[in-house]
Short mmCIF file of C-alpha atoms and ligand atoms in Angstrom, two decimals:
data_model
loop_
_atom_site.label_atom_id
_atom_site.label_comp_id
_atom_site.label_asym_id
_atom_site.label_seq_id
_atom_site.Cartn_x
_atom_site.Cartn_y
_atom_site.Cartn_z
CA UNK A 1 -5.98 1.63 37.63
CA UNK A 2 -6.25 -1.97 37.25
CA UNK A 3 -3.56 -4.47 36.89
CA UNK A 4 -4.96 -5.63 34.09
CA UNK A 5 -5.09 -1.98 32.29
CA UNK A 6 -1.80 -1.41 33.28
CA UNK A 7 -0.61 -4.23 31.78
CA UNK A 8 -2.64 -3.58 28.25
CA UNK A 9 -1.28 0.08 28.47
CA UNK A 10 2.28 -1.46 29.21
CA UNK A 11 1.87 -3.88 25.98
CA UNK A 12 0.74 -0.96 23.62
CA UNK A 13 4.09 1.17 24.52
CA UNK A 14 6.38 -2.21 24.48
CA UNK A 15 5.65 -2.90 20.77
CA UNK A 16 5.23 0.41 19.18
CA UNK A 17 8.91 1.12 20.81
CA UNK A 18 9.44 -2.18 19.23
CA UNK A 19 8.66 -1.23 16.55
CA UNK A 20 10.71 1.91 16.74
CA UNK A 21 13.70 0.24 17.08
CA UNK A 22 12.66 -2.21 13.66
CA UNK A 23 12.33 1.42 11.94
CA UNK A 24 15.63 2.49 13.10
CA UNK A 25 17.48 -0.73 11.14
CA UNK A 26 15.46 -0.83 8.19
CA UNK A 27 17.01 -0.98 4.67
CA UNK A 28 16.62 1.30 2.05
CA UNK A 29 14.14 0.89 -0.53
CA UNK A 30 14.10 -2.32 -2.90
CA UNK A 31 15.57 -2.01 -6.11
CA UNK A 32 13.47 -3.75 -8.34
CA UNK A 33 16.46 -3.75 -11.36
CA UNK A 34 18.69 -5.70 -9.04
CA UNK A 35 16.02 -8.51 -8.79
CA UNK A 36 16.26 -11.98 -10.91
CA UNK A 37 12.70 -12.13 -10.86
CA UNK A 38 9.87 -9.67 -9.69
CA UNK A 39 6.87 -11.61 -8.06
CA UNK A 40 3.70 -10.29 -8.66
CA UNK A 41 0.85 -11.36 -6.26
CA UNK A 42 -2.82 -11.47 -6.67
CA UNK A 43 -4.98 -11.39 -3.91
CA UNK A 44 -8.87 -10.77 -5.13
CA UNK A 45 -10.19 -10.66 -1.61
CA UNK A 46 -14.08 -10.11 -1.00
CA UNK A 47 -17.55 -9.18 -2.31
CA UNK A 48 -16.54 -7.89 -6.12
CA UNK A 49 -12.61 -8.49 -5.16
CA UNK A 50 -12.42 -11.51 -7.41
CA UNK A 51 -14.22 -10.49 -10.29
CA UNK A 52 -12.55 -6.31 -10.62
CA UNK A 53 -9.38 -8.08 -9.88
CA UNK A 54 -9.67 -10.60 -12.12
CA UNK A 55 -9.69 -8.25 -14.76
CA UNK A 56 -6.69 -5.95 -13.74
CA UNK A 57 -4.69 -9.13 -13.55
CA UNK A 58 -5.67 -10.20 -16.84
CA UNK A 59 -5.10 -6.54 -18.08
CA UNK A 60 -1.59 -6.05 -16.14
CA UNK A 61 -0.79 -10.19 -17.75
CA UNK A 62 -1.54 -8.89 -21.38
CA UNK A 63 1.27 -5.51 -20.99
CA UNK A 64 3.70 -7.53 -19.55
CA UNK A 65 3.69 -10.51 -21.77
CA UNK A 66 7.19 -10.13 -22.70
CA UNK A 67 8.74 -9.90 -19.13
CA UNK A 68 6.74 -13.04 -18.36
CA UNK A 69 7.52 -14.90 -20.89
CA UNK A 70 11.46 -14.98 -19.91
CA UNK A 71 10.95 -14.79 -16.68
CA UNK A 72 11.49 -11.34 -15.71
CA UNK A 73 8.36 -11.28 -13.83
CA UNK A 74 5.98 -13.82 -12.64
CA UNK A 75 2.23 -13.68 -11.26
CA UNK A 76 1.08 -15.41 -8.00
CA UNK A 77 -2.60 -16.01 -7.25
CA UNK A 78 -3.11 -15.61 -3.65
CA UNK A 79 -6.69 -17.16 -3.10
CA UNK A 80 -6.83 -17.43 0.88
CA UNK A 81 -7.48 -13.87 1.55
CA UNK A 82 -11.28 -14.40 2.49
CA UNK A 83 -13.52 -12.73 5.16
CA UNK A 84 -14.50 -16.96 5.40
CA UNK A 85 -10.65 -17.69 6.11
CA UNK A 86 -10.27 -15.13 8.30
CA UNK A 87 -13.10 -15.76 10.12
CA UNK A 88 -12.27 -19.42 11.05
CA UNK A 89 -8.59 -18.61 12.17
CA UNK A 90 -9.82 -15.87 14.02
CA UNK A 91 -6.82 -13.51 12.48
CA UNK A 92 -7.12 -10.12 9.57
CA UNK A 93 -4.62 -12.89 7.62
CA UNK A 94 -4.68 -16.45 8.16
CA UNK A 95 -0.44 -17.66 8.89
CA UNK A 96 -0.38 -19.11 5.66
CA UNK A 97 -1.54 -16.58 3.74
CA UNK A 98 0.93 -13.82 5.43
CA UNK A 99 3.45 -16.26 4.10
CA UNK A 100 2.53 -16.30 0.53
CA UNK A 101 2.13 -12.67 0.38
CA UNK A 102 5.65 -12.57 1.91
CA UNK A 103 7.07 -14.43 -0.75
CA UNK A 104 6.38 -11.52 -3.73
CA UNK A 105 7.43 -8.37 -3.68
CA UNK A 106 4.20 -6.21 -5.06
CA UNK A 107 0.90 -7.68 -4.86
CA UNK A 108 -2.02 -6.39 -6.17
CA UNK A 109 -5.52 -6.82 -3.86
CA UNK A 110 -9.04 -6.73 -4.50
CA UNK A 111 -11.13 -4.58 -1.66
CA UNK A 112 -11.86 -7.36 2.04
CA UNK A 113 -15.09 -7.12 4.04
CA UNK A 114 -13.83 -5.20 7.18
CA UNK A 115 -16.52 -6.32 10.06
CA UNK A 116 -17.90 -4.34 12.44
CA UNK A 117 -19.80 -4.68 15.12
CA UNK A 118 -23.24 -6.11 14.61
CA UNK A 119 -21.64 -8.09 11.50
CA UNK A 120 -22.16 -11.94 11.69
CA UNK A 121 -18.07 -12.21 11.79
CA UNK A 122 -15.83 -11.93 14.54
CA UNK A 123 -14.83 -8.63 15.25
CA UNK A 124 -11.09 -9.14 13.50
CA UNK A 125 -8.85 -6.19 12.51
CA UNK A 126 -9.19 -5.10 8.89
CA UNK A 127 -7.47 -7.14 6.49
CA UNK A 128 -6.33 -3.97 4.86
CA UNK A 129 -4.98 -2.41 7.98
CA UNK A 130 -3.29 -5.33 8.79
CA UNK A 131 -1.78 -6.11 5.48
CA UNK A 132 -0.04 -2.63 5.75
CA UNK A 133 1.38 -2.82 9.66
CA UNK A 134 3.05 -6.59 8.66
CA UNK A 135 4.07 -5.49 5.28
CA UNK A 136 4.87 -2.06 6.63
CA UNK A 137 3.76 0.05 3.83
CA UNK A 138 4.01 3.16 5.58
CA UNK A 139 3.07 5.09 2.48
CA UNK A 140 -0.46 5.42 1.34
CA UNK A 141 -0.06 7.49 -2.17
CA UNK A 142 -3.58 8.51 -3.96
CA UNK A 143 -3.76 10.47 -6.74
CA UNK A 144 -6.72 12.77 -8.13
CA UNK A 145 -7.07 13.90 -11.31
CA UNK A 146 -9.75 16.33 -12.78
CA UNK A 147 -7.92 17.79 -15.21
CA UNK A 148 -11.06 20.20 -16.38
CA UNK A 149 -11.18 21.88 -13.07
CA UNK A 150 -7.29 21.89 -12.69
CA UNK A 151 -7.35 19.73 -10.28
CA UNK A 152 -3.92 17.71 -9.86
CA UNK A 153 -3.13 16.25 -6.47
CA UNK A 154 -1.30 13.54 -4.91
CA UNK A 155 -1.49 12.56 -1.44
CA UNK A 156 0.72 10.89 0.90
CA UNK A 157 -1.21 9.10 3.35
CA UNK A 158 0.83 7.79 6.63
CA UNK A 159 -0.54 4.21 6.72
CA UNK A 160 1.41 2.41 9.49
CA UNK A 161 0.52 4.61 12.38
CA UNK A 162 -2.09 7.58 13.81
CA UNK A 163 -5.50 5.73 15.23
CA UNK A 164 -4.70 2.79 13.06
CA UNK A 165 -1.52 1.71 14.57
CA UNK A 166 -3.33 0.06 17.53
CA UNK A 167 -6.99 0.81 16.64
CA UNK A 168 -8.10 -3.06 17.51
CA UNK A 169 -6.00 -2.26 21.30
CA UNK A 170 -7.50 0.02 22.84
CA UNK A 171 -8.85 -0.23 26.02
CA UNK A 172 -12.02 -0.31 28.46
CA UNK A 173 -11.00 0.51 31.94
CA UNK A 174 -14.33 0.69 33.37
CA UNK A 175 -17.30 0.01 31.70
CA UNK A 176 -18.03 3.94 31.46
CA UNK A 177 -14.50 4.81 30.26
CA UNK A 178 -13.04 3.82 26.80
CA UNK A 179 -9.90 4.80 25.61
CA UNK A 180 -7.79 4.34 22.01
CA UNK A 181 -4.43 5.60 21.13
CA UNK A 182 -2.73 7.49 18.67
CA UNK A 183 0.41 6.85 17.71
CA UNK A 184 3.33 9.59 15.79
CA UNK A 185 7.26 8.41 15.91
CA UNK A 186 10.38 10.49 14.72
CA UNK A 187 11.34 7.51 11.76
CA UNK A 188 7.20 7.10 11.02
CA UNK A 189 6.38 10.68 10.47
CA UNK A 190 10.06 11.10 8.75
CA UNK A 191 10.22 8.99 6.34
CA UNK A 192 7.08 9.99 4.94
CA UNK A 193 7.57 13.64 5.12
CA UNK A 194 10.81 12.23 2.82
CA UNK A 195 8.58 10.25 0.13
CA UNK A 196 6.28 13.07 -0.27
CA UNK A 197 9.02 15.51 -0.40
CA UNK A 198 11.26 13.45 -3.02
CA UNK A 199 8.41 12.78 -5.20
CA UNK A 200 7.53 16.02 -5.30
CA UNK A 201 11.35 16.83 -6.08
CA UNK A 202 11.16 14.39 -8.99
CA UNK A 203 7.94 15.11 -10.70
CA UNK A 204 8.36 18.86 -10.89
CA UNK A 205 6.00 20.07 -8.32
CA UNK A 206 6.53 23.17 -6.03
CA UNK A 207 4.54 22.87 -3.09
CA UNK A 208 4.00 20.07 -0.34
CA UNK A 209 1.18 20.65 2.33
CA UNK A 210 1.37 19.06 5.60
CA UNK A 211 -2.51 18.49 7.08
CA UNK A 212 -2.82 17.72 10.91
CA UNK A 213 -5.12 19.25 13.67
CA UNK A 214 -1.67 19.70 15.66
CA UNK A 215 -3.87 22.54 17.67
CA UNK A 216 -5.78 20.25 19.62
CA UNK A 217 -4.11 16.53 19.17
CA UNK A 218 -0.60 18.37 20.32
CA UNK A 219 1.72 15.85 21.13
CA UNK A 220 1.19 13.22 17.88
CA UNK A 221 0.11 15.58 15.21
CA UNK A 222 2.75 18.44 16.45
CA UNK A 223 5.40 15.97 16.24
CA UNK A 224 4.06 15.06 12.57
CA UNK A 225 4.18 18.79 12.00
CA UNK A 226 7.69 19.84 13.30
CA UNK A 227 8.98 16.61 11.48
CA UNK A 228 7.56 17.84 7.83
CA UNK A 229 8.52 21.93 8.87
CA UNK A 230 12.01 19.92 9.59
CA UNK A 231 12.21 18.14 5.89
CA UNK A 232 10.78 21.25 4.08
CA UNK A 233 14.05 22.98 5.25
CA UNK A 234 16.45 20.75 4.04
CA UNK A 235 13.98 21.67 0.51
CA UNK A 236 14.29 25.31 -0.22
CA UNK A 237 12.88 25.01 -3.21
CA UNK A 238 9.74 23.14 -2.80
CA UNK A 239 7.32 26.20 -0.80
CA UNK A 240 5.36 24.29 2.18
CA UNK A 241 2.67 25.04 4.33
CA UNK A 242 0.58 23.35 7.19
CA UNK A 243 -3.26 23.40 7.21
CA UNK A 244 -5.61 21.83 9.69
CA UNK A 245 -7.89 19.21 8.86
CA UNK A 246 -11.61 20.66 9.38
CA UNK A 247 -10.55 24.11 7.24
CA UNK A 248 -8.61 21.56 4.82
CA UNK A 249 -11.62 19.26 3.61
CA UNK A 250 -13.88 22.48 3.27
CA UNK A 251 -10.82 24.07 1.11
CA UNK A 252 -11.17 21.09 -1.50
CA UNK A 253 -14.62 22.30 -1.93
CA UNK A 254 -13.29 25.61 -2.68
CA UNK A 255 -13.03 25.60 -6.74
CA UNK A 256 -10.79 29.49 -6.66
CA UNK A 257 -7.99 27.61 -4.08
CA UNK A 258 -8.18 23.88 -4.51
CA UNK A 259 -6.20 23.64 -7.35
CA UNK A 260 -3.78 24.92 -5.86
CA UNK A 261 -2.74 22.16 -3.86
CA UNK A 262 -0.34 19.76 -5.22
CA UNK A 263 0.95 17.06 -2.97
CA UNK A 264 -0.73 16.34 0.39
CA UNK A 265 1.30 14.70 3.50
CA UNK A 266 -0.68 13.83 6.50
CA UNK A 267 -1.63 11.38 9.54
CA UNK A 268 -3.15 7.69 8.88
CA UNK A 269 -6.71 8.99 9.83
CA UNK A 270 -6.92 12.41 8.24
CA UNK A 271 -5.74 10.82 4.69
CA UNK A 272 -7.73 8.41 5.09
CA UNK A 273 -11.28 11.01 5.30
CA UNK A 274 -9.59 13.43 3.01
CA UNK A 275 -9.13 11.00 0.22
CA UNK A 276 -12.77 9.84 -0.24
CA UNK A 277 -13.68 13.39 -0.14
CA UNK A 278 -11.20 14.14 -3.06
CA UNK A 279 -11.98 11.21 -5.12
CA UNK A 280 -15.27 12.34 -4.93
CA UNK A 281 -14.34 15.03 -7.42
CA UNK A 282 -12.83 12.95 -9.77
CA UNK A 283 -15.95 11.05 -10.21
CA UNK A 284 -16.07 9.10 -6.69
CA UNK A 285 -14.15 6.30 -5.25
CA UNK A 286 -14.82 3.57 -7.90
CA UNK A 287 -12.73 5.22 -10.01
CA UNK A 288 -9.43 5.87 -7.45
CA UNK A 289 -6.84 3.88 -6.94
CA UNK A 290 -3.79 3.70 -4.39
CA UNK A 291 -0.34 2.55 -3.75
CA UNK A 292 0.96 1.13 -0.43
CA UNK A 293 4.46 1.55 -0.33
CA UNK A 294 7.04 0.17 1.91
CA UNK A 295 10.34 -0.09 1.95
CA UNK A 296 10.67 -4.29 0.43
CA UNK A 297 7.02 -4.71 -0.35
CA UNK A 298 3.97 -2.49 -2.30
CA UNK A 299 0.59 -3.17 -2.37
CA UNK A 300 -1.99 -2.08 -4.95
CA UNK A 301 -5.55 -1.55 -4.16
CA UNK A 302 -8.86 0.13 -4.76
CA UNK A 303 -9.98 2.84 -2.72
CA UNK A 304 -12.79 1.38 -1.58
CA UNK A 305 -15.01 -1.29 0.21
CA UNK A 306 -15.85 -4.92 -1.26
CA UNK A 307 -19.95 -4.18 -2.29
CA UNK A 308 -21.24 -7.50 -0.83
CA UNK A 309 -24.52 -6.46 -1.85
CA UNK A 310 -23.72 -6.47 -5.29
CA UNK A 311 -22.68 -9.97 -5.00
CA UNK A 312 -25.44 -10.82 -2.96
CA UNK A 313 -28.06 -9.54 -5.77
CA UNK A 314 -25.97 -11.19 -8.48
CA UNK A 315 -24.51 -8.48 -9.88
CA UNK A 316 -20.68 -8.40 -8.80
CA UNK A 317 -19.89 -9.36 -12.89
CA UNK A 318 -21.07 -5.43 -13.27
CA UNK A 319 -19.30 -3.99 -11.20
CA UNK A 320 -16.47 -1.23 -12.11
CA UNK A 321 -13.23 -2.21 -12.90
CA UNK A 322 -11.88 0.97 -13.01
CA UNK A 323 -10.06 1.67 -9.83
CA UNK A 324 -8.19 -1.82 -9.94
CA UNK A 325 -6.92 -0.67 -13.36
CA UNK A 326 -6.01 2.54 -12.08
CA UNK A 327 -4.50 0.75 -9.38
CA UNK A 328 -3.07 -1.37 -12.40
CA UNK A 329 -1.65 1.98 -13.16
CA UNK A 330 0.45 2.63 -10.21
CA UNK A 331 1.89 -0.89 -10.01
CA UNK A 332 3.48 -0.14 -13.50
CA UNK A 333 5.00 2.53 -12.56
CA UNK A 334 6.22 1.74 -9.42
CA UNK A 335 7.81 -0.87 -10.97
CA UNK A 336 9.73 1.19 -13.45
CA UNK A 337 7.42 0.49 -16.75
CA UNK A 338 6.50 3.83 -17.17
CA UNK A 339 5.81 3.50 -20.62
CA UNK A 340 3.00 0.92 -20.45
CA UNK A 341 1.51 2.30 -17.46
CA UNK A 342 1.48 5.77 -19.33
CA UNK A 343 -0.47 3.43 -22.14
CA UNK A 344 -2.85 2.41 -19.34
CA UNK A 345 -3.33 5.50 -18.28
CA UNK A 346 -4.18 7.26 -21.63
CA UNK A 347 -6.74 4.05 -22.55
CA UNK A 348 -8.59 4.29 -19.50
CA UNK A 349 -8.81 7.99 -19.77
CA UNK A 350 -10.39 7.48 -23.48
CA UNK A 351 -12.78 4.58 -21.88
CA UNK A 352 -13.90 6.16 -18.61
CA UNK A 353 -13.93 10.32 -19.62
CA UNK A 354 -13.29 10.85 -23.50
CA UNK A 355 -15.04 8.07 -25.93
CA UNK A 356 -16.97 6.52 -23.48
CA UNK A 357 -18.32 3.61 -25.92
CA UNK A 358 -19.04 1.36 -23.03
CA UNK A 359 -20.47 2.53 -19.80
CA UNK A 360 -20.66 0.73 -16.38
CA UNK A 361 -24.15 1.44 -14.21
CA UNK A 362 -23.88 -1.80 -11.51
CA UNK A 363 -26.21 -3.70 -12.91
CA UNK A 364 -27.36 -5.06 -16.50
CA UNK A 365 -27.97 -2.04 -17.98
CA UNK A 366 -24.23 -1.84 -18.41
CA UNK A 367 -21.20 -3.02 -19.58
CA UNK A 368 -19.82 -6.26 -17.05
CA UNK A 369 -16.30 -5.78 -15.55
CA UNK A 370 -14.97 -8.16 -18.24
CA UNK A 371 -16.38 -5.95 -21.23
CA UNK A 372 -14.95 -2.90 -19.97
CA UNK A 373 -11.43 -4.60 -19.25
CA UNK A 374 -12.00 -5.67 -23.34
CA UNK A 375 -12.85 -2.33 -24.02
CA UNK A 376 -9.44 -0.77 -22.46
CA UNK A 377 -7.54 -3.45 -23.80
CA UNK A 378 -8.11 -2.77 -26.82
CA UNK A 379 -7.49 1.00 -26.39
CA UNK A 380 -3.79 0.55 -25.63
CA UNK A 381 -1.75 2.19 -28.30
CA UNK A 382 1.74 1.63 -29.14
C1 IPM B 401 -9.12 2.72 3.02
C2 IPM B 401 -10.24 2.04 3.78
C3 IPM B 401 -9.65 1.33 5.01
C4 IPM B 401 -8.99 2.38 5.86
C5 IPM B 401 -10.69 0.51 5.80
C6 IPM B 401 -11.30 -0.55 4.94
C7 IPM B 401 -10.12 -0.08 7.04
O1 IPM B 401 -11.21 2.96 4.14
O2 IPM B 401 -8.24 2.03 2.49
O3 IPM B 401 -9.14 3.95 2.94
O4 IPM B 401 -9.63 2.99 6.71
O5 IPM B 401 -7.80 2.59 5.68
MG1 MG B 402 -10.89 4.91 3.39
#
């Protein structure tokens, strides 16, 4: 081995131990109550960021009137957050940036270009991926609703560690051989077995399922695995099981056991396929949204990419607002207004599945992002 790989390989283990050791002193989660003022930032990122965003903003503004106008809560645009910006620094989030976002407490974020190779930007780490190692929102929660087939699922994604935790590290050591890492630690993999146990615990339901390939990936996944078998016992009466991953995504297909399931816990990578495949029943992945939850911070997001085709053929003021606003959704609750996110929830419900007066197709033939945000507005009952 070469110096020089040694020394990457050496780096890799230094911080995520690091990082171990951050895990160990963290706080307990933020109570948003205790607060003076809850900061609200707004981040609309790339492609159709600006304009879906725009529109959850203005949609999230219009609920909480009341808290803003005495100060309860106050809203932040963040406006450096741009494949452009991140290209010149050279970083997933420009310094200045980081500190802005650092200076709210929940922030909600349009979709960022990710490059890739061939792309005419640098090859930087996702701004996405990023966002959640500095902001350490381990948990990714998606829901999935189809209430017609039965279908009720919520699914804890790990989002701090697996292939993503130094996915932009890994190493050549010759030019034939490439190697990545995957990363599982005691606190990571504990604390959210915990979330997906406790919510699960609070919202009624009776089953967790733990989703790994801990047959053939045997040191990271089985340590994932004994950690959730170890928080299932200390819950005696929530019934879990363990599936792996490549019987698990065709199981969702299976319409007899898929409703079944009720809250999903699993590795950065696994929740990360598994979650476009669910949202796919639910009418795809325009129309999911998704926590990231840390201990201090949360970020609110669409499940998918930025579309900078749409905005390249002039069509980004079409596209579909929907999984900001059902991202819109989550913030709400998450920060205790359960009512009005319940409101939210029930208009966009009667906009997307049950009315349907407006419709969004991408392009001119339907509604723009702005009509549709009208539309649900206006659908918020008392
Ligand atoms: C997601 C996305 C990201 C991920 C990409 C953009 C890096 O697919 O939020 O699911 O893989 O986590
Ligand atoms: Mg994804």
């Amino acid at each position: 081995m070469t110096e020089q790989v040694r020394a990457a390989f050496e780096k890799i283990i230094e911080l995520q131990l690091a990082r171990v050791e951050k895990m160990k002193a963290e706080d307990d989660f933020i109570d948003y109550a205790k607060l003076p003022k809850l900061i609200i930032g707004v981040c609309g990122g790339d492609g159709i960021g600006p304009a879906i965003t725009e529109q959850a903003a203005r949609v999230l503004k219009f609920l909480l009137k009341d808290e803003i106008a005495s100060g309860k809560i106050e809203f932040r645009d963040i406006n450096g957050l741009t494949i452009e910006n991140r290209a010149a620094v050279g970083k997933a989030i420009p310094d200045d940036v980081l500190a802005e976002l650092k200076e709210c407490h929940v922030i909600l974020k349009g979709p960022t270009t990710t490059p890739r190779k061939g792309d005419p930007w640098p090859n930087i780490e996702s701004a996405n991926v990023a966002m959640r190692k500095e902001l350490d929102l381990f948990a990714n929660m998606r829901p999935v609703k189809v209430p017609e087939e039965g279908i009720d699922w919520m699914f804890f994604r790990e989002n701090t560690e697996g292939g993503y935790a130094v996915g932009s590290m890994g190493i050549n050591v010759t030019e034939d051989l490439a190697i990545d890492f995957t990363i599982a630690t005691t606190q990571g993999s504990d604390r959210i077995a915990r979330l997906a146990f406790d919510y699960a615990e609070r919202m009624g339901r009776t089953r967790v399922t733990a989703v790994t390939k801990a047959n053939v990936i045997k040191t990271t996944d089985g340590k994932f695995l004994d950690i959730c078998k170890a928080v299932a016992a200390e819950h005696p009466d929530i019934a879990f099981d363990d599936w792996y991953i490549d019987i698990m995504t065709a199981k969702l297909v299976d319409q007899k056991r898929r409703r079944d399931f009720q809250v999903m816990v699993l590795p950065n990578l696994y929740g990360d396929i598994l979650t476009d495949e669910a949202a796919e029943f639910q009418g795809g992945v325009g129309t999911a949204g998704s926590a990231n939850v840390g201990k201090r911070y949360a970020m609110f997001e669409a499940i998918h990419g930025s579309a900078p085709r749409m905005v390249q053929e002039g069509r980004d003021k079409y596209a579909d607002p929907c999984s900001m606003l059902r991202a819109a959704v989550m913030l709400l609750e998450h920060i205790g207004e359960t009512e009005k996110a319940a409101r939210l929830e029930n208009a966009l419900n009667v906009c997307m599945f049950e009315e349907k007066k407006l419709v969004i197709t991408g392009r001119d033939t339907g509604a723009t992002c702005a009509e549709f945000a009208d539309y649900v507005m206006s659908k918020l009952e008392k």
